[in-house]
mmCIF file of C-alpha atoms and ligand atoms in Angstrom:
data_model
loop_
_atom_site.group_PDB
_atom_site.id
_atom_site.type_symbol
_atom_site.label_atom_id
_atom_site.label_comp_id
_atom_site.label_asym_id
_atom_site.label_seq_id
_atom_site.Cartn_x
_atom_site.Cartn_y
_atom_site.Cartn_z
ATOM 1 C CA MET A 1 117.116 128.692 145.531
ATOM 2 C CA SER A 2 116.259 128.180 142.069
ATOM 3 C CA LYS A 3 118.271 127.372 138.999
ATOM 4 C CA ILE A 4 118.814 130.877 137.125
ATOM 5 C CA GLY A 5 118.391 130.807 133.537
ATOM 6 C CA VAL A 6 116.370 127.706 133.446
ATOM 7 C CA GLU A 7 112.560 128.623 132.388
ATOM 8 C CA MET A 8 110.670 125.752 133.788
ATOM 9 C CA GLU A 9 108.250 123.924 131.692
ATOM 10 C CA GLY A 10 104.849 125.689 131.982
ATOM 11 C CA GLU A 11 106.432 129.035 133.180
ATOM 12 C CA LYS A 12 104.850 131.638 131.717
ATOM 13 C CA GLN A 13 107.095 134.189 129.364
ATOM 14 C CA PRO A 14 108.525 136.805 131.068
ATOM 15 C CA LEU A 15 108.075 140.446 130.289
ATOM 16 C CA LEU A 16 111.928 140.778 129.902
ATOM 17 C CA ALA A 17 115.086 138.610 130.292
ATOM 18 C CA MET A 18 118.442 139.305 129.615
ATOM 19 C CA ARG A 19 120.458 135.948 128.603
ATOM 20 C CA GLY A 20 124.137 134.899 128.792
ATOM 21 C CA ILE A 21 125.425 138.974 129.586
ATOM 22 C CA THR A 22 129.144 139.070 129.626
ATOM 23 C CA LYS A 23 130.913 142.602 129.635
ATOM 24 C CA SER A 24 134.328 143.546 130.114
ATOM 25 C CA PHE A 25 136.105 146.983 130.397
ATOM 26 C CA GLY A 26 139.819 146.709 129.502
ATOM 27 C CA GLY A 27 140.675 143.659 131.230
ATOM 28 C CA LEU A 28 138.034 143.555 133.482
ATOM 29 C CA ARG A 29 135.459 141.595 133.435
ATOM 30 C CA ALA A 30 132.622 143.009 135.251
ATOM 31 C CA LEU A 31 129.860 140.847 134.327
ATOM 32 C CA THR A 32 129.737 136.678 133.271
ATOM 33 C CA ASP A 33 127.134 135.277 131.801
ATOM 34 C CA VAL A 34 124.508 136.654 133.591
ATOM 35 C CA ASP A 35 120.886 135.456 133.276
ATOM 36 C CA LEU A 36 117.692 137.908 134.340
ATOM 37 C CA THR A 37 114.188 137.168 134.608
ATOM 38 C CA LEU A 38 111.475 139.458 135.308
ATOM 39 C CA GLN A 39 107.735 138.858 135.131
ATOM 40 C CA GLU A 40 104.957 140.878 134.260
ATOM 41 C CA GLY A 41 104.011 143.062 137.518
ATOM 42 C CA GLN A 42 106.704 142.044 139.214
ATOM 43 C CA ILE A 43 108.953 144.316 142.034
ATOM 44 C CA LEU A 44 112.453 142.719 141.375
ATOM 45 C CA ALA A 45 115.741 143.825 143.502
ATOM 46 C CA ILE A 46 119.194 143.432 142.400
ATOM 47 C CA VAL A 47 121.665 142.817 145.474
ATOM 48 C CA GLY A 48 125.083 142.725 145.698
ATOM 49 C CA ASP A 49 128.602 144.071 146.939
ATOM 50 C CA ASN A 50 130.211 147.184 145.825
ATOM 51 C CA GLY A 51 131.816 146.166 142.164
ATOM 52 C CA ALA A 52 129.370 142.861 141.838
ATOM 53 C CA GLY A 53 128.669 143.968 138.407
ATOM 54 C CA LYS A 54 124.523 145.839 139.450
ATOM 55 C CA SER A 55 124.880 148.775 137.733
ATOM 56 C CA THR A 56 126.760 147.659 134.645
ATOM 57 C CA LEU A 57 124.308 144.586 133.702
ATOM 58 C CA ILE A 58 121.268 147.858 134.083
ATOM 59 C CA LYS A 59 123.166 150.196 132.263
ATOM 60 C CA ILE A 60 123.477 146.957 129.553
ATOM 61 C CA LEU A 61 119.615 146.958 130.175
ATOM 62 C CA THR A 62 119.021 150.810 129.161
ATOM 63 C CA GLY A 63 121.460 150.368 126.759
ATOM 64 C CA VAL A 64 124.378 153.023 127.847
ATOM 65 C CA TYR A 65 126.480 149.981 127.341
ATOM 66 C CA GLN A 66 126.882 147.120 124.714
ATOM 67 C CA PRO A 67 127.384 144.345 126.175
ATOM 68 C CA ASP A 68 130.315 141.729 124.547
ATOM 69 C CA ALA A 69 127.731 138.919 124.641
ATOM 70 C CA GLY A 70 124.360 137.831 125.854
ATOM 71 C CA GLU A 71 120.905 138.898 124.330
ATOM 72 C CA ILE A 72 117.842 140.797 125.815
ATOM 73 C CA PHE A 73 113.893 139.711 125.169
ATOM 74 C CA ILE A 74 111.106 141.737 125.147
ATOM 75 C CA ASN A 75 107.655 139.933 125.848
ATOM 76 C CA GLY A 76 109.862 136.974 124.174
ATOM 77 C CA ALA A 77 110.601 139.156 121.048
ATOM 78 C CA LYS A 78 114.505 139.757 121.283
ATOM 79 C CA VAL A 79 115.577 143.675 121.339
ATOM 80 C CA GLU A 80 118.725 145.569 120.849
ATOM 81 C CA MET A 81 119.226 147.874 123.501
ATOM 82 C CA SER A 82 121.980 150.260 121.173
ATOM 83 C CA SER A 83 121.482 153.382 122.896
ATOM 84 C CA ARG A 84 119.055 155.135 125.765
ATOM 85 C CA ARG A 85 116.816 155.579 122.964
ATOM 86 C CA GLU A 86 116.559 152.550 122.019
ATOM 87 C CA SER A 87 115.919 151.304 125.161
ATOM 88 C CA ILE A 88 112.616 153.481 125.943
ATOM 89 C CA LYS A 89 111.603 152.424 122.912
ATOM 90 C CA ALA A 90 111.177 148.842 123.780
ATOM 91 C CA GLY A 91 110.152 150.111 127.231
ATOM 92 C CA VAL A 92 112.613 150.608 129.762
ATOM 93 C CA ASN A 93 113.980 153.320 131.052
ATOM 94 C CA ALA A 94 115.905 154.561 134.332
ATOM 95 C CA VAL A 95 115.928 156.448 137.383
ATOM 96 C CA TYR A 96 119.427 156.552 137.999
ATOM 97 C CA GLN A 97 120.935 157.364 141.282
ATOM 98 C CA ASN A 98 121.393 161.483 141.031
ATOM 99 C CA LEU A 99 118.101 161.215 139.724
ATOM 100 C CA GLY A 100 119.328 163.547 137.006
ATOM 101 C CA LEU A 101 116.971 166.597 137.675
ATOM 102 C CA VAL A 102 117.766 170.192 136.828
ATOM 103 C CA ASP A 103 117.948 171.645 140.359
ATOM 104 C CA ALA A 104 117.146 175.714 139.045
ATOM 105 C CA LEU A 105 113.604 174.233 137.261
ATOM 106 C CA PRO A 106 110.235 173.797 138.681
ATOM 107 C CA ALA A 107 109.195 169.905 138.376
ATOM 108 C CA PRO A 108 106.708 170.359 135.359
ATOM 109 C CA ALA A 109 109.762 171.467 133.389
ATOM 110 C CA ASN A 110 111.690 168.845 134.492
ATOM 111 C CA VAL A 111 108.898 166.038 133.750
ATOM 112 C CA PHE A 112 108.736 167.404 130.340
ATOM 113 C CA LEU A 113 112.536 168.259 129.656
ATOM 114 C CA GLY A 114 113.437 167.222 126.275
ATOM 115 C CA ASN A 115 110.228 166.770 125.204
ATOM 116 C CA GLU A 116 107.918 170.070 125.789
ATOM 117 C CA PRO A 117 104.389 170.029 123.947
ATOM 118 C CA VAL A 118 104.530 173.272 122.330
ATOM 119 C CA ARG A 119 101.355 175.621 121.118
ATOM 120 C CA ARG A 120 101.723 177.136 117.767
ATOM 121 C CA ILE A 121 100.156 180.700 118.194
ATOM 122 C CA LEU A 122 100.409 182.305 114.604
ATOM 123 C CA GLY A 123 102.602 179.632 113.752
ATOM 124 C CA ILE A 124 104.685 180.883 116.308
ATOM 125 C CA PRO A 125 105.941 177.791 119.139
ATOM 126 C CA PHE A 126 105.070 178.511 122.557
ATOM 127 C CA LEU A 127 105.929 176.464 125.508
ATOM 128 C CA ASP A 128 102.632 174.870 126.864
ATOM 129 C CA ASN A 129 103.361 175.711 130.097
ATOM 130 C CA ARG A 130 99.641 175.692 131.466
ATOM 131 C CA ARG A 131 99.500 171.965 129.855
ATOM 132 C CA MET A 132 102.943 170.746 131.047
ATOM 133 C CA ARG A 133 101.944 172.013 134.605
ATOM 134 C CA GLU A 134 98.652 169.823 134.596
ATOM 135 C CA GLU A 135 99.927 166.931 132.643
ATOM 136 C CA THR A 136 102.479 167.040 135.918
ATOM 137 C CA GLU A 137 99.769 167.068 138.474
ATOM 138 C CA ARG A 138 98.340 164.149 136.847
ATOM 139 C CA ILE A 139 101.033 162.464 136.015
ATOM 140 C CA LEU A 140 102.974 162.837 139.521
ATOM 141 C CA LEU A 141 99.206 162.075 141.502
ATOM 142 C CA GLU A 142 98.490 158.774 139.266
ATOM 143 C CA ASN A 143 101.537 157.307 139.179
ATOM 144 C CA THR A 144 103.355 158.100 142.377
ATOM 145 C CA GLY A 145 100.286 159.144 144.563
ATOM 146 C CA VAL A 146 102.343 162.767 145.096
ATOM 147 C CA ARG A 147 100.283 165.961 145.166
ATOM 148 C CA LEU A 148 102.749 168.957 145.326
ATOM 149 C CA GLU A 149 101.437 172.375 146.635
ATOM 150 C CA ASP A 150 103.375 174.421 144.527
ATOM 151 C CA THR A 151 104.768 173.609 140.904
ATOM 152 C CA SER A 152 106.586 176.558 140.527
ATOM 153 C CA VAL A 153 109.010 176.122 143.262
ATOM 154 C CA PRO A 154 112.803 174.986 141.483
ATOM 155 C CA THR A 155 113.122 171.270 142.209
ATOM 156 C CA LEU A 156 115.784 171.773 144.801
ATOM 157 C CA ASN A 157 113.517 173.267 147.168
ATOM 158 C CA LEU A 158 111.633 170.378 147.161
ATOM 159 C CA SER A 159 112.411 167.043 149.846
ATOM 160 C CA GLY A 160 114.068 164.131 148.679
ATOM 161 C CA GLY A 161 110.652 162.063 148.484
ATOM 162 C CA GLN A 162 109.357 164.479 145.906
ATOM 163 C CA ARG A 163 112.350 164.687 144.093
ATOM 164 C CA GLN A 164 112.278 161.306 143.893
ATOM 165 C CA ALA A 165 108.661 161.459 142.519
ATOM 166 C CA VAL A 166 109.567 164.085 139.803
ATOM 167 C CA ALA A 167 112.555 161.873 138.726
ATOM 168 C CA ILE A 168 109.643 159.062 138.669
ATOM 169 C CA ALA A 169 107.068 161.241 136.876
ATOM 170 C CA ARG A 170 109.910 161.893 134.047
ATOM 171 C CA ALA A 171 110.307 158.208 133.252
ATOM 172 C CA VAL A 172 107.105 156.807 133.430
ATOM 173 C CA ILE A 173 105.792 159.511 130.822
ATOM 174 C CA VAL A 174 107.374 157.485 127.822
ATOM 175 C CA ALA A 175 104.722 156.047 125.958
ATOM 176 C CA ASP A 176 104.330 152.421 126.668
ATOM 177 C CA LEU A 177 106.398 151.691 128.841
ATOM 178 C CA LYS A 178 106.808 148.463 130.601
ATOM 179 C CA VAL A 179 109.817 148.028 132.434
ATOM 180 C CA LEU A 180 111.277 150.892 135.618
ATOM 181 C CA VAL A 181 115.031 150.374 136.761
ATOM 182 C CA MET A 182 116.198 152.209 139.920
ATOM 183 C CA ASP A 183 119.080 152.385 141.037
ATOM 184 C CA GLU A 184 119.651 152.713 144.627
ATOM 185 C CA PRO A 185 116.468 155.022 145.462
ATOM 186 C CA THR A 186 116.574 155.165 148.639
ATOM 187 C CA ALA A 187 120.313 155.316 149.464
ATOM 188 C CA ALA A 188 120.319 159.383 150.091
ATOM 189 C CA LEU A 189 117.353 159.555 152.082
ATOM 190 C CA GLY A 190 116.111 159.735 155.099
ATOM 191 C CA PRO A 191 113.726 157.253 156.909
ATOM 192 C CA GLU A 192 110.439 159.222 156.521
ATOM 193 C CA GLU A 193 111.514 159.751 152.661
ATOM 194 C CA THR A 194 112.443 155.993 152.018
ATOM 195 C CA ARG A 195 109.681 154.851 153.060
ATOM 196 C CA ASN A 196 107.681 157.483 150.559
ATOM 197 C CA THR A 197 109.839 156.143 148.129
ATOM 198 C CA LEU A 198 108.913 152.873 148.927
ATOM 199 C CA GLU A 199 105.681 153.895 148.073
ATOM 200 C CA LEU A 200 106.222 155.249 144.882
ATOM 201 C CA ILE A 201 107.556 152.084 143.982
ATOM 202 C CA ARG A 202 104.601 150.220 144.757
ATOM 203 C CA ALA A 203 102.487 152.892 143.079
ATOM 204 C CA VAL A 204 104.711 152.238 139.790
ATOM 205 C CA ARG A 205 104.122 148.592 140.024
ATOM 206 C CA ASP A 206 100.333 148.893 140.230
ATOM 207 C CA ARG A 207 99.996 150.676 137.254
ATOM 208 C CA GLY A 208 101.232 147.762 135.549
ATOM 209 C CA ILE A 209 104.708 149.037 135.355
ATOM 210 C CA ALA A 210 107.173 146.586 136.684
ATOM 211 C CA VAL A 211 110.192 147.278 138.471
ATOM 212 C CA ILE A 212 113.655 146.405 138.727
ATOM 213 C CA VAL A 213 115.413 148.214 141.582
ATOM 214 C CA ILE A 214 118.995 148.125 142.854
ATOM 215 C CA SER A 215 119.570 148.292 147.011
ATOM 216 C CA HIS A 216 122.542 148.042 149.482
ATOM 217 C CA ASN A 217 119.385 148.231 152.195
ATOM 218 C CA LEU A 218 118.061 144.812 152.772
ATOM 219 C CA GLU A 219 115.315 145.513 154.762
ATOM 220 C CA HIS A 220 114.246 147.948 151.940
ATOM 221 C CA VAL A 221 114.754 145.296 150.013
ATOM 222 C CA PHE A 222 112.454 142.659 151.776
ATOM 223 C CA ALA A 223 109.925 145.619 152.312
ATOM 224 C CA VAL A 224 109.063 146.395 148.634
ATOM 225 C CA ALA A 225 110.143 143.039 146.010
ATOM 226 C CA ASP A 226 108.510 140.102 145.327
ATOM 227 C CA ARG A 227 112.214 138.599 144.245
ATOM 228 C CA VAL A 228 115.892 139.181 144.534
ATOM 229 C CA LEU A 229 118.754 138.309 141.922
ATOM 230 C CA VAL A 230 122.085 138.020 143.959
ATOM 231 C CA MET A 231 125.158 139.012 142.284
ATOM 232 C CA ARG A 232 128.681 138.336 143.543
ATOM 233 C CA ALA A 233 132.042 139.396 141.471
ATOM 234 C CA GLY A 234 130.391 139.680 137.951
ATOM 235 C CA ARG A 235 128.032 136.870 138.027
ATOM 236 C CA ALA A 236 124.581 136.195 139.040
ATOM 237 C CA ILE A 237 124.556 133.104 141.787
ATOM 238 C CA GLY A 238 120.843 132.980 143.005
ATOM 239 C CA GLU A 239 117.856 134.200 143.010
ATOM 240 C CA VAL A 240 115.053 134.005 145.904
ATOM 241 C CA ASP A 241 111.510 134.743 146.211
ATOM 242 C CA THR A 242 111.265 137.585 149.006
ATOM 243 C CA ALA A 243 108.262 135.619 150.711
ATOM 244 C CA GLY A 244 110.159 132.625 151.091
ATOM 245 C CA SER A 245 113.974 134.170 152.206
ATOM 246 C CA SER A 246 115.173 136.294 154.766
ATOM 247 C CA GLY A 247 117.578 138.562 154.745
ATOM 248 C CA THR A 248 120.251 136.600 156.450
ATOM 249 C CA GLU A 249 119.893 134.125 153.505
ATOM 250 C CA VAL A 250 120.540 136.959 151.099
ATOM 251 C CA LEU A 251 123.317 138.040 152.983
ATOM 252 C CA GLY A 252 124.941 134.770 153.074
ATOM 253 C CA MET A 253 124.573 134.715 148.951
ATOM 254 C CA ILE A 254 125.888 137.985 148.824
ATOM 255 C CA VAL A 255 128.905 137.570 150.548
ATOM 256 C CA GLY A 256 129.784 133.525 149.586
ATOM 257 C CA SER A 257 128.461 131.527 152.599
ATOM 258 C CA ALA A 258 125.053 129.809 152.485
ATOM 259 C CA VAL A 259 124.331 130.165 156.057
ATOM 260 C CA VAL A 260 126.007 133.165 158.378
ATOM 261 C CA THR A 261 125.395 131.889 162.334
ATOM 262 C CA ALA A 262 128.015 134.251 163.407
ATOM 263 C CA PRO A 263 129.273 138.001 162.339
ATOM 264 C CA LEU A 264 131.638 137.168 159.109
ATOM 265 C CA THR A 265 135.114 137.947 159.465
ATOM 266 C CA LYS A 266 137.290 139.280 156.433
ATOM 267 C CA THR A 267 138.198 135.639 156.352
ATOM 268 C CA SER A 268 135.364 133.803 156.682
ATOM 269 C CA ALA A 269 134.092 135.525 154.103
ATOM 270 C CA GLN A 270 136.713 134.819 151.515
ATOM 271 C CA GLY A 271 136.554 130.792 152.671
ATOM 272 C CA ALA A 272 133.435 130.166 151.676
ATOM 273 C CA GLN A 273 131.825 128.592 148.747
ATOM 274 C CA GLN A 274 132.703 130.488 145.331
HETATM 275 N N1 ATP B 301 133.091 152.575 132.931
HETATM 276 C C1 ATP B 301 133.632 151.947 133.141
HETATM 277 N N2 ATP B 301 135.078 151.534 132.823
HETATM 278 C C2 ATP B 301 135.690 150.620 133.568
HETATM 279 N N3 ATP B 301 135.284 149.563 134.644
HETATM 280 C C3 ATP B 301 134.181 149.486 135.132
HETATM 281 C C4 ATP B 301 132.948 150.995 134.064
HETATM 282 N N4 ATP B 301 131.753 150.663 135.183
HETATM 283 C C5 ATP B 301 132.117 149.282 136.162
HETATM 284 N N5 ATP B 301 133.062 149.352 135.973
HETATM 285 C C6 ATP B 301 134.198 148.017 136.710
HETATM 286 O O1 ATP B 301 132.560 147.033 136.730
HETATM 287 C C7 ATP B 301 132.976 146.551 138.146
HETATM 288 C C8 ATP B 301 131.279 146.820 138.224
HETATM 289 O O2 ATP B 301 131.107 148.102 138.672
HETATM 290 P P1 ATP B 301 129.225 148.169 138.860
HETATM 291 O O3 ATP B 301 129.321 149.668 138.895
HETATM 292 O O4 ATP B 301 128.436 147.499 138.020
HETATM 293 O O5 ATP B 301 129.524 147.831 140.298
HETATM 294 P P2 ATP B 301 128.038 148.086 141.298
HETATM 295 O O6 ATP B 301 127.769 146.095 141.229
HETATM 296 O O7 ATP B 301 126.762 148.660 140.981
HETATM 297 O O8 ATP B 301 128.585 148.018 142.588
HETATM 298 P P3 ATP B 301 128.161 149.477 143.550
HETATM 299 O O9 ATP B 301 127.477 148.499 144.622
HETATM 300 O O10 ATP B 301 129.415 149.936 144.122
HETATM 301 O O11 ATP B 301 127.226 150.307 142.565
HETATM 302 C C9 ATP B 301 133.751 147.340 138.750
HETATM 303 O O12 ATP B 301 134.890 146.353 138.605
HETATM 304 C C10 ATP B 301 133.928 148.722 138.531
HETATM 305 O O13 ATP B 301 134.700 148.917 138.746
HETATM 306 MG MG1 MG B 302 125.964 150.502 141.041
#
């Protein structure tokens, strides 16, 4: 297990670095001194039990919450993620678990929600529906490889995988996106749609956007991620390369025992090294 939070000499400057992130909600300490490093071109998974602090860390990165302590750097420059808007400006956007789509609207309206291109006729603004449709088709294809047969149907009628693609398209249209964050993208999907979603994640990475993905499913994590950051009780307790690790090792880190040789009982998990 490599030591986290310490840059090795000669290691290239990370695309994104979160350093010493600490956050409490009232009396509850959700995060303690968390470091996260993301390199360009990387898919980083964050794993950990319920309540480990994964979503809170990501919400700090995307400007939803402010940390009590800690700093965030993009390409070595300190950034203040004081709001979603500031985070997007710094090149970080997120797809949350509920996707945030307006079910009644078709894909183009969702992709451009709040960013609609306008065409003026005699000075009067009209939504440029044709441009939205064409751009949506292009963005979907380029970023996710997904081709919708009919872009006029409400997103409610699309499959889970297609909805995921629309949510990703909306997240990646922001100018100069560097990092896409996905919180539990496969949690509610069947096997086929899960495979598609893992493909979508790779497609985004292949477009030059680094990805942070939160998942409870270690099989998915090992299928798609280059590195895994393990969180436990609000701390980042270790980090591994997927190529040099295994689900068993990571599971052991999640529950707090270095090596899992037998099915864990509650007591053995609790009694393990903290
Ligand atoms: N807005 C909030 N107000 C109060 N406590 C919160 C808030 N958000 C998170 N917490 C608490 O912070 C801790 C970390 O929660 P967080 O949602 O980050 O965990 P998580 O790792 O994402 O868990 P899960 O896998 O269940 O999604 C938990 O104890 C949670 O109850
Ligand atoms: Mg969560």
